[in-house]
Short mmCIF file of C-alpha atoms and ligand atoms in Angstrom, two decimals:
data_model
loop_
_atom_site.label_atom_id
_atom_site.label_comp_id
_atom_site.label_asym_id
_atom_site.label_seq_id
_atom_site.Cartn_x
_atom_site.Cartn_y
_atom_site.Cartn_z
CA UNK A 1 -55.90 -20.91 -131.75
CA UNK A 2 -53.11 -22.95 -131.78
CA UNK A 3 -50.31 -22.97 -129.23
CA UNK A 4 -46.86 -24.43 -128.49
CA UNK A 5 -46.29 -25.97 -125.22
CA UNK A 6 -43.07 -25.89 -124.08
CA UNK A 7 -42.01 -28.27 -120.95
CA UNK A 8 -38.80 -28.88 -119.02
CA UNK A 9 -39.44 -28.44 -115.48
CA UNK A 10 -37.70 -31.66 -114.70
CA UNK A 11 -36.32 -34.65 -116.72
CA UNK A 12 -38.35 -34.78 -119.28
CA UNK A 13 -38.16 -32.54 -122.55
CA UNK A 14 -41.91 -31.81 -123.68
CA UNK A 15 -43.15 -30.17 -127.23
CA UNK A 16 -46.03 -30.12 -128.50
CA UNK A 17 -49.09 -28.10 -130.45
CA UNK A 18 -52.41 -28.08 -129.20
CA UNK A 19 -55.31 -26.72 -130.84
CA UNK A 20 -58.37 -24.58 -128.58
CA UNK A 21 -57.13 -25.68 -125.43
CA UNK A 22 -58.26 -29.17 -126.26
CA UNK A 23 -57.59 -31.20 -129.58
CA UNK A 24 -53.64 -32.46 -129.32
CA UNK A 25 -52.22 -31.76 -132.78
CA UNK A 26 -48.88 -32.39 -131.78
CA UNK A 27 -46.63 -34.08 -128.70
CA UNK A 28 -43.69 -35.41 -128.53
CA UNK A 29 -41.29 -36.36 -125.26
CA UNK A 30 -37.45 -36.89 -125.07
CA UNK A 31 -37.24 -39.20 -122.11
CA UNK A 32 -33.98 -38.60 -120.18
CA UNK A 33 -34.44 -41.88 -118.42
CA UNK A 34 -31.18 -43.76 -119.99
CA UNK A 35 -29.42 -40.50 -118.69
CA UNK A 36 -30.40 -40.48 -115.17
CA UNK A 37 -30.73 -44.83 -114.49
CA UNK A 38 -27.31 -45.26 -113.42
CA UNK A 39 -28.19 -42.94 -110.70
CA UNK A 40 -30.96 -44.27 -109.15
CA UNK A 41 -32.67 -40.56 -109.76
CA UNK A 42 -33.07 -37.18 -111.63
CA UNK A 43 -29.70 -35.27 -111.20
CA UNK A 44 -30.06 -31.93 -111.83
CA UNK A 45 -27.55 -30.73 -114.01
CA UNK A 46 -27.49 -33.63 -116.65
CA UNK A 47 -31.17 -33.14 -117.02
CA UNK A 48 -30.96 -29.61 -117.56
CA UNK A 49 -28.10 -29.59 -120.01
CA UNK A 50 -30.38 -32.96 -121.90
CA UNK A 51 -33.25 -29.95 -122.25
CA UNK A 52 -30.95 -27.59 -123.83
CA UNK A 53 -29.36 -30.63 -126.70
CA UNK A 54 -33.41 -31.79 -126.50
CA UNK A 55 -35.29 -29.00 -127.30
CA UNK A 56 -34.51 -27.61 -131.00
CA UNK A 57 -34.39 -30.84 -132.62
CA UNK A 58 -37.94 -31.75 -131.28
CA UNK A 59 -38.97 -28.52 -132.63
CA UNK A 60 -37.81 -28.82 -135.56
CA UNK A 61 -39.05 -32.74 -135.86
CA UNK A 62 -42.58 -30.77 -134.78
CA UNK A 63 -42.60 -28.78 -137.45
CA UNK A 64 -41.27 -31.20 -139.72
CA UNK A 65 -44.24 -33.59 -138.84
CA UNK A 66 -47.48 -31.02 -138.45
CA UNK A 67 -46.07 -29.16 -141.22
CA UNK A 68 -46.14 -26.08 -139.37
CA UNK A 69 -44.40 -23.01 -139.68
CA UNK A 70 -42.99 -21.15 -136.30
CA UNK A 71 -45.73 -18.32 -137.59
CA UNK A 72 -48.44 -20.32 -137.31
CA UNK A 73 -48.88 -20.32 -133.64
CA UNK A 74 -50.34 -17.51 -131.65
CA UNK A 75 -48.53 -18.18 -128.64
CA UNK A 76 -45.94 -19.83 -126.99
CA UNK A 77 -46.63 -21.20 -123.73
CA UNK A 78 -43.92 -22.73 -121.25
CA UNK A 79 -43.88 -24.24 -117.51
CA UNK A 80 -41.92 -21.45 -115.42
CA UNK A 81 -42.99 -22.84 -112.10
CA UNK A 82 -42.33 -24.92 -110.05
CA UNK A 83 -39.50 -27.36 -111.05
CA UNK A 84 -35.87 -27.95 -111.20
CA UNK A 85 -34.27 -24.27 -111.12
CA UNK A 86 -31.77 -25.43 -114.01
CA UNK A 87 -34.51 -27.18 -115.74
CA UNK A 88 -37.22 -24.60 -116.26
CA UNK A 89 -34.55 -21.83 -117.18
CA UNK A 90 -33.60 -23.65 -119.99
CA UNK A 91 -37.47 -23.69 -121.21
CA UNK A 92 -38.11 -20.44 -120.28
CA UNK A 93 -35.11 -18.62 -122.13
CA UNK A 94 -36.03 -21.29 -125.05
CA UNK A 95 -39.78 -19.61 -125.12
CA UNK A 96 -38.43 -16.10 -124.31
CA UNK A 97 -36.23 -15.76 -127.59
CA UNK A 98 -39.07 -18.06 -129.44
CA UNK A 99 -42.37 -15.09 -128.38
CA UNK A 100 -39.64 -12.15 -128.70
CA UNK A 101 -38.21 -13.58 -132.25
CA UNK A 102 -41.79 -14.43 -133.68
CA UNK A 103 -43.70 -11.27 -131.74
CA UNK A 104 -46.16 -13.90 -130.20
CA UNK A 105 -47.78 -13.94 -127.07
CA UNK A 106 -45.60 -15.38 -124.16
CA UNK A 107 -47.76 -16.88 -121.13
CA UNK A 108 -46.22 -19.03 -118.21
CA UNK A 109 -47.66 -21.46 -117.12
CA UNK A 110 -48.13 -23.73 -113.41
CA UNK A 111 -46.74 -27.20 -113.89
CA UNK A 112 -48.95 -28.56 -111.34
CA UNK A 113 -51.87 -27.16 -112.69
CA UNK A 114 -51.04 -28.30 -115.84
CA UNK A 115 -51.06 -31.76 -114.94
CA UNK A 116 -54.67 -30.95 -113.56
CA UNK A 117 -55.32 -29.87 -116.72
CA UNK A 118 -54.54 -33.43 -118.75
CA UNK A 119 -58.00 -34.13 -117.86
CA UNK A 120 -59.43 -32.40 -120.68
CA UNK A 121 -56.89 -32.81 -123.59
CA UNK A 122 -58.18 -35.11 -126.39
CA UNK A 123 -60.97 -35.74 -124.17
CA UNK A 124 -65.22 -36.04 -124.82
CA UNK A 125 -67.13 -33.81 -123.51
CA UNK A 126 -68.33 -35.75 -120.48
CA UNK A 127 -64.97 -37.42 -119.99
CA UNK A 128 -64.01 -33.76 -118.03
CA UNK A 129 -64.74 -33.34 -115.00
CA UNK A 130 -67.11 -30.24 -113.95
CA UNK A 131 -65.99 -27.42 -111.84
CA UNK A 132 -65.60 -27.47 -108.45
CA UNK A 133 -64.12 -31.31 -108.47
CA UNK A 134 -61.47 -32.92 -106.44
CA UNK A 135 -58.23 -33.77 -108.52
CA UNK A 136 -55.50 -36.04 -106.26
CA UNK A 137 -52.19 -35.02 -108.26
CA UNK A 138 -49.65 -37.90 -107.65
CA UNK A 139 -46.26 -37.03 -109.56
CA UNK A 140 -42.33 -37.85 -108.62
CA UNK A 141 -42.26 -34.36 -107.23
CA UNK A 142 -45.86 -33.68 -105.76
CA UNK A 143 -48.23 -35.50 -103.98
CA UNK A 144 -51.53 -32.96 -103.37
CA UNK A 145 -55.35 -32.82 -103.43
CA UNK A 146 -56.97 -29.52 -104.72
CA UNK A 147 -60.21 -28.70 -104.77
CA UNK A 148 -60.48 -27.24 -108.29
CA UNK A 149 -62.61 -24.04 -108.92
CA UNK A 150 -61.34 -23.33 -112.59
CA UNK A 151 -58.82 -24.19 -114.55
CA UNK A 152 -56.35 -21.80 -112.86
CA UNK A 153 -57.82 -21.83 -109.51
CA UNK A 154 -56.73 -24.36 -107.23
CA UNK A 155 -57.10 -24.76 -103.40
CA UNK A 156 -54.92 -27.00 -101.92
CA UNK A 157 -57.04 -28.99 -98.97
CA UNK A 158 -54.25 -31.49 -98.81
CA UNK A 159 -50.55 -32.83 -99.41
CA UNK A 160 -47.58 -34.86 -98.56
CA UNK A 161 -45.31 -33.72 -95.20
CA UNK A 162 -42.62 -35.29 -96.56
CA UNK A 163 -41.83 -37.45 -99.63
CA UNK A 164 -43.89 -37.42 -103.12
CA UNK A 165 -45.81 -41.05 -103.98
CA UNK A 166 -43.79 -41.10 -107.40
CA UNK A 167 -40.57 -40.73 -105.19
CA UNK A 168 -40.96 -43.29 -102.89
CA UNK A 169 -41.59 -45.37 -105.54
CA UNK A 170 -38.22 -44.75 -107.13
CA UNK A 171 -36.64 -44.62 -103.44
CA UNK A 172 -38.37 -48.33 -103.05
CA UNK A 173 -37.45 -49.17 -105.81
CA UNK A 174 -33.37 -48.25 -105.79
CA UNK A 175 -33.10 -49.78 -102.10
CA UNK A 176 -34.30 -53.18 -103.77
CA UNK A 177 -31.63 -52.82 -106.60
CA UNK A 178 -35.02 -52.99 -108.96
CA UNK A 179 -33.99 -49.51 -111.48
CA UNK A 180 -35.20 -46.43 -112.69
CA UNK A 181 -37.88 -44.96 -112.55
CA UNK A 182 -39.08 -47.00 -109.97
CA UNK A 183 -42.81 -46.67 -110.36
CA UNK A 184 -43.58 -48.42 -113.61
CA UNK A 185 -41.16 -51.38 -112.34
CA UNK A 186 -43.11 -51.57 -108.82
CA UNK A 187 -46.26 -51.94 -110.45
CA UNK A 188 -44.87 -54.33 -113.03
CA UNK A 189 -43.25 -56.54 -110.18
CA UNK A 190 -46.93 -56.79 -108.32
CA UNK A 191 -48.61 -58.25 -111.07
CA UNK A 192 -46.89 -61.09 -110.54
CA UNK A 193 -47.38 -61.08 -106.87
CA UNK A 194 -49.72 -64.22 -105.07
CA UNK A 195 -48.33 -64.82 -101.49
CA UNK A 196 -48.23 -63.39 -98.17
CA UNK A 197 -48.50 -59.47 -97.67
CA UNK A 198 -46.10 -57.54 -95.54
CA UNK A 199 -48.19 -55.42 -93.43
CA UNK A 200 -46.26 -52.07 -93.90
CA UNK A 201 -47.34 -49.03 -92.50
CA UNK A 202 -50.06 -46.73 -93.75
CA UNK A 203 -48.51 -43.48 -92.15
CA UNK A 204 -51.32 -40.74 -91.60
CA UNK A 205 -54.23 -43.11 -92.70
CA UNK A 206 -57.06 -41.51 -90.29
CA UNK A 207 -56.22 -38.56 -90.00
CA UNK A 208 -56.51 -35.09 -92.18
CA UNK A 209 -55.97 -34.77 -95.95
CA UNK A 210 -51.98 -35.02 -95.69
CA UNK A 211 -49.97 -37.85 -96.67
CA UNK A 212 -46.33 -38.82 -95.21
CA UNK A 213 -44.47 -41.37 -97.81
CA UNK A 214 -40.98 -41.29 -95.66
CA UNK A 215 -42.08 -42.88 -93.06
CA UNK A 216 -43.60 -46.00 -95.35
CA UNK A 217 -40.35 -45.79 -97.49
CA UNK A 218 -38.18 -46.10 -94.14
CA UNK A 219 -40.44 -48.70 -92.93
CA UNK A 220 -39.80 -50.82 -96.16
CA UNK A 221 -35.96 -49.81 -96.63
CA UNK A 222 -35.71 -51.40 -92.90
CA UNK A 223 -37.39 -54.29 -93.46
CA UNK A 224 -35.19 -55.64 -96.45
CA UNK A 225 -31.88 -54.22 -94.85
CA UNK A 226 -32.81 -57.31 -92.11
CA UNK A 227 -33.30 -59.98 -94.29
CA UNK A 228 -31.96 -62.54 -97.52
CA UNK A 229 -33.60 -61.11 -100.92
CA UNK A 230 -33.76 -63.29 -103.50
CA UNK A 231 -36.03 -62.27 -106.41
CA UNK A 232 -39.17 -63.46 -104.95
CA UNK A 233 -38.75 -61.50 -101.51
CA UNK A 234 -38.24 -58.52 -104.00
CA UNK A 235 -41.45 -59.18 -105.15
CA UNK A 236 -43.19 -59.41 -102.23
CA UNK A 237 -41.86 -55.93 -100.70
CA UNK A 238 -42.82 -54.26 -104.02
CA UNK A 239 -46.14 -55.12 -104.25
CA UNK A 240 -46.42 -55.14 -100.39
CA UNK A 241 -45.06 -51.63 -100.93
CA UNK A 242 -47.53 -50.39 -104.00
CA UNK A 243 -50.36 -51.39 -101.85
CA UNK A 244 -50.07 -49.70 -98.83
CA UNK A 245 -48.91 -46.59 -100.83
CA UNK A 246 -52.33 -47.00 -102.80
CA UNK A 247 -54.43 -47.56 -99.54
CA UNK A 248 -53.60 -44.21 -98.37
CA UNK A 249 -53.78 -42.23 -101.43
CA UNK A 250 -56.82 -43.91 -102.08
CA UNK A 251 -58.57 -43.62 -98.34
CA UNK A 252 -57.47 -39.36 -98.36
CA UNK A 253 -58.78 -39.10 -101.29
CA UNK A 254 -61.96 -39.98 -100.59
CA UNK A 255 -62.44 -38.92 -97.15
CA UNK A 256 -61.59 -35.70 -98.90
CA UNK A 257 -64.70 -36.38 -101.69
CA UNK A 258 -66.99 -36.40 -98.82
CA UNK A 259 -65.37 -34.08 -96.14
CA UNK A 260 -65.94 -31.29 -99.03
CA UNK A 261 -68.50 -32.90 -100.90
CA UNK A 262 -66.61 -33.02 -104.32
CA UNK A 263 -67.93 -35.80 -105.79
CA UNK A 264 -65.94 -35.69 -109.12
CA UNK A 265 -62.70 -36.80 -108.66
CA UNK A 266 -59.85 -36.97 -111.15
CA UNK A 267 -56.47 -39.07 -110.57
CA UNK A 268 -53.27 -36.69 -112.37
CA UNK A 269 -49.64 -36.76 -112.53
CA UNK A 270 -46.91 -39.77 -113.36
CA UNK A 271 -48.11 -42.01 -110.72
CA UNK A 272 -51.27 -41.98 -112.26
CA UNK A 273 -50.06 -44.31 -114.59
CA UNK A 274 -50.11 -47.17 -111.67
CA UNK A 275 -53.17 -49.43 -113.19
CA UNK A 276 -53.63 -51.14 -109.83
CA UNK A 277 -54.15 -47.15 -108.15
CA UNK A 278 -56.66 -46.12 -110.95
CA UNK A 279 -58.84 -49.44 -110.37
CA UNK A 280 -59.03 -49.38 -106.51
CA UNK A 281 -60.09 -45.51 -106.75
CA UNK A 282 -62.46 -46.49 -109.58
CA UNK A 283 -63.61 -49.42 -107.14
CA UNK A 284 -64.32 -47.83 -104.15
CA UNK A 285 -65.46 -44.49 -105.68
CA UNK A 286 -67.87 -45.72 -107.47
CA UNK A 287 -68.97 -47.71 -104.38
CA UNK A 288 -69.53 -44.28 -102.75
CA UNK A 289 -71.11 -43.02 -106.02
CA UNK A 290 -68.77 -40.71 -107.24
CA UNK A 291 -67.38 -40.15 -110.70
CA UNK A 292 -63.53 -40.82 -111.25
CA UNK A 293 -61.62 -39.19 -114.40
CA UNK A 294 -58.95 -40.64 -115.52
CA UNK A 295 -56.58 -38.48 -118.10
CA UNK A 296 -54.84 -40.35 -121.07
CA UNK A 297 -51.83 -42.12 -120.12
CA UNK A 298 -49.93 -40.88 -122.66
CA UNK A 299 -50.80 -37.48 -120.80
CA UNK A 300 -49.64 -39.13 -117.39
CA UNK A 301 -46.32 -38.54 -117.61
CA UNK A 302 -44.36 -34.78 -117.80
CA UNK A 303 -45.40 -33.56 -121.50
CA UNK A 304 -45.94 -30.05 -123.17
CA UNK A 305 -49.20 -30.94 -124.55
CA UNK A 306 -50.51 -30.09 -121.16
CA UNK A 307 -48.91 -26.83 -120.96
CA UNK A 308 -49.98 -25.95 -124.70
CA UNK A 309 -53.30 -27.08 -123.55
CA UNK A 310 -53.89 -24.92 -119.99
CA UNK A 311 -52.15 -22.00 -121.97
CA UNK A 312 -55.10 -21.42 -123.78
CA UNK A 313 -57.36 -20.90 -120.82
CA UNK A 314 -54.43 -18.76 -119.86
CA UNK A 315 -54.95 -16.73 -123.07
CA UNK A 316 -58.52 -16.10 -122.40
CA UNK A 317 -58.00 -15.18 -119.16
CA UNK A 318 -55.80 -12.28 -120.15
CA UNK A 319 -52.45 -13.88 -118.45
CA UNK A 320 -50.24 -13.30 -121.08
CA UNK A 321 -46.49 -12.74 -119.20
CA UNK A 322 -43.79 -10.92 -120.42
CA UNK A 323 -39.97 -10.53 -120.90
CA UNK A 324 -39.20 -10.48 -117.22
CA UNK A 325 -40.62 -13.94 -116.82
CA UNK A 326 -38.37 -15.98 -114.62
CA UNK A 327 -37.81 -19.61 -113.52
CA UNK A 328 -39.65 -20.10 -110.21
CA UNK A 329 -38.14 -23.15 -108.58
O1 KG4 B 1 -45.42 -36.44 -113.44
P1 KG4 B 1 -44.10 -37.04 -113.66
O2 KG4 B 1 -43.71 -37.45 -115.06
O3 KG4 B 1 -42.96 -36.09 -113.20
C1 KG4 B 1 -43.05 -35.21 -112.13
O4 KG4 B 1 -43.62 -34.09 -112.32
O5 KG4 B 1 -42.57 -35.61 -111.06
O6 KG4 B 1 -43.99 -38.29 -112.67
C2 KG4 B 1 -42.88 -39.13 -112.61
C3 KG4 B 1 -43.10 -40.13 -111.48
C4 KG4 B 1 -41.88 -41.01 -111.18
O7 KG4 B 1 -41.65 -40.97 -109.78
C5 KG4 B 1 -42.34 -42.40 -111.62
O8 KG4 B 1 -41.75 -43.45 -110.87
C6 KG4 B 1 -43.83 -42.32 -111.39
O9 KG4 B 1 -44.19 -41.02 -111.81
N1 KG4 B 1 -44.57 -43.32 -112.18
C7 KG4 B 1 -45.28 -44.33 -111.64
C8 KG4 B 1 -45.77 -45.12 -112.72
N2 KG4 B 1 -45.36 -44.53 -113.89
C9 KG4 B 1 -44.63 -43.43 -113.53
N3 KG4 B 1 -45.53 -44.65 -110.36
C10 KG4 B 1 -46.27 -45.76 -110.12
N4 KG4 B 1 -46.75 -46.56 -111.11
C11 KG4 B 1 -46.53 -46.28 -112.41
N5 KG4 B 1 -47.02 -47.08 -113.36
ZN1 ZN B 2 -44.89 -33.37 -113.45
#
């Protein structure tokens, strides 16, 4: 079975094919970040009018390249929830006249879940975790750990009060006049760190499953507004910054593994990307002796592969929506 994936719930335009819920035939992203940089962040109504210039031509290229025919797929799949309101309207009409034009299955599918889901695309057999597992789902918008049942059951045990990890990175990252997005630049700033660490905050650390990432972001945006920054005091902050950010997603996470004995834990979403985040969970998971998974990068980031992908299991399950589908912000 072969579906299309259809993603636009923010600034990225996703397409892509993916074959049994698992084997990526297809996936391609239009990154919107050249759009958005001069603003520091995602505004909402460039990005949704980028998904509506975006999204034929990278079907078309998609069909071009898999030499595919809009009749070959047996469903279309799209993220309807939850996202930018502009955003996912312009997928979800986009998949609506696609299923209603080529009488295919439509099914809707969870954005966050989908990112859960990234686990298992392109991936071995015992590179997935098994069911019930932990997943920590660290993305610009969300910041959450579920306790994951099935595919399309998740339990949320914890999240963030306030700001998402892959915001405050880009929050961090505009107050220090460093650019957009602010995660990948962070982390690339930190490699070159070797001095003296600011000890900023680790809001929340002992207690519960929640995170708070304002109050660390605050913390940070204070401490620069106080002082001379040359390049090197940049530095410092940043990778000052990444680290506490990383202690606490890190520490929750695991006090979660044990609290609920889930001992298979997967890392998901944008900020997932953040090599320094997946080797300290790796680290100290494995001192514990629990498994981490660890999805592609490629599959880090927003992409329709993943939606294509968690479709199928949506398929099987018999949640197939129809016409009325709507854009769930
Ligand atoms: O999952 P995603 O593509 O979009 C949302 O659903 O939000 O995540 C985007 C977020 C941005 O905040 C970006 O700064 C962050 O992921 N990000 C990173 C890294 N790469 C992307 N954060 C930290 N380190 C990275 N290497
Ligand atoms: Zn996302």
């Amino acid at each position: 079975m072969q579906i299309l994936g259809i993603e636009t719930s923010c600034d990225d335009t996703g397409v892509a094919v993916v074959e049994n819920g698992r084997r990526v035939i297809y996936s391609e992203i239009s990154s919107q970040v050249e759009l958005h940089r001069p603003y520091g962040g995602v505004v909402p109504e460039i990005a949704s009018r980028a998904h509506i210039e975006n999204l034929l031509p990278l079907l078309s290229r998609c069909l071009e390249e898999t030499k595919l025919s809009l009749y070959d797929f047996d469903a279309v799949a799209v993220t309807y929830t939850p996202g930018l309101a502009g955003c996912l309207l312009v997928g979800v009409s986009f998949a609506k006249a696609l299923a209603y034009s080529l009488k295919k299955p439509l099914v809707g599918v969870n954005h966050l879940e989908a990112h859960i889901y990234t686990i298992a695309l392109d991936a071995q057999e015992e590179r997935i975790p098994p069911f019930p597992h932990l997943s920590l789902l660290v993305s610009g918008g969300h910041t959450a750990l579920y306790r994951v049942d099935g595919w399309n059951q998740l339990n949320r045990i914890g999240g963030t009060k306030d700001d998402a990890a892959g915001e405050a990175f880009d929050k961090v990252a505009k107050a220090l006049q460093l650019g957009f997005p602010g995660g990948p630049i962070i982390q690339k700033r930190a490699a070159d760190f070797a001095g003296e660490w600011i000890n900023f905050p680790r809001p929340m650390l002992h207690e519960g499953y929640d995170f708070s990432f304002s109050g660390l972001k605050t913390a940070v945006v204070n401490f620069l507004r106080e002082r001379e920054l040359d390049e090197e005091e940049k530095t410092r902050i940043a990778a000052s910054f990444q680290r506490a950010a990383i202690d606490v997603l890190v520490a929750k996470t695991l006090r979660a593994a044990e609290d609920h004995s889930l001992h298979h834990i997967s890392l998901v979403g944008g900020v997932s990307a953040n090599q320094p985040l997946r080797e300290e969970l790796l680290r100290r998971a494995e001192q514990k002796g629990y498994t981490v998974y660890l999805p592609e990068k490629r599959f880090s980031m927003d992409n329709g592969a993943m939606v294509a992908g968690l479709a199928y299991h949506y398929v099987q399950a018999g949640k197939i929506s129809d016409l009325t589908l709507n854009a769930r912000p």
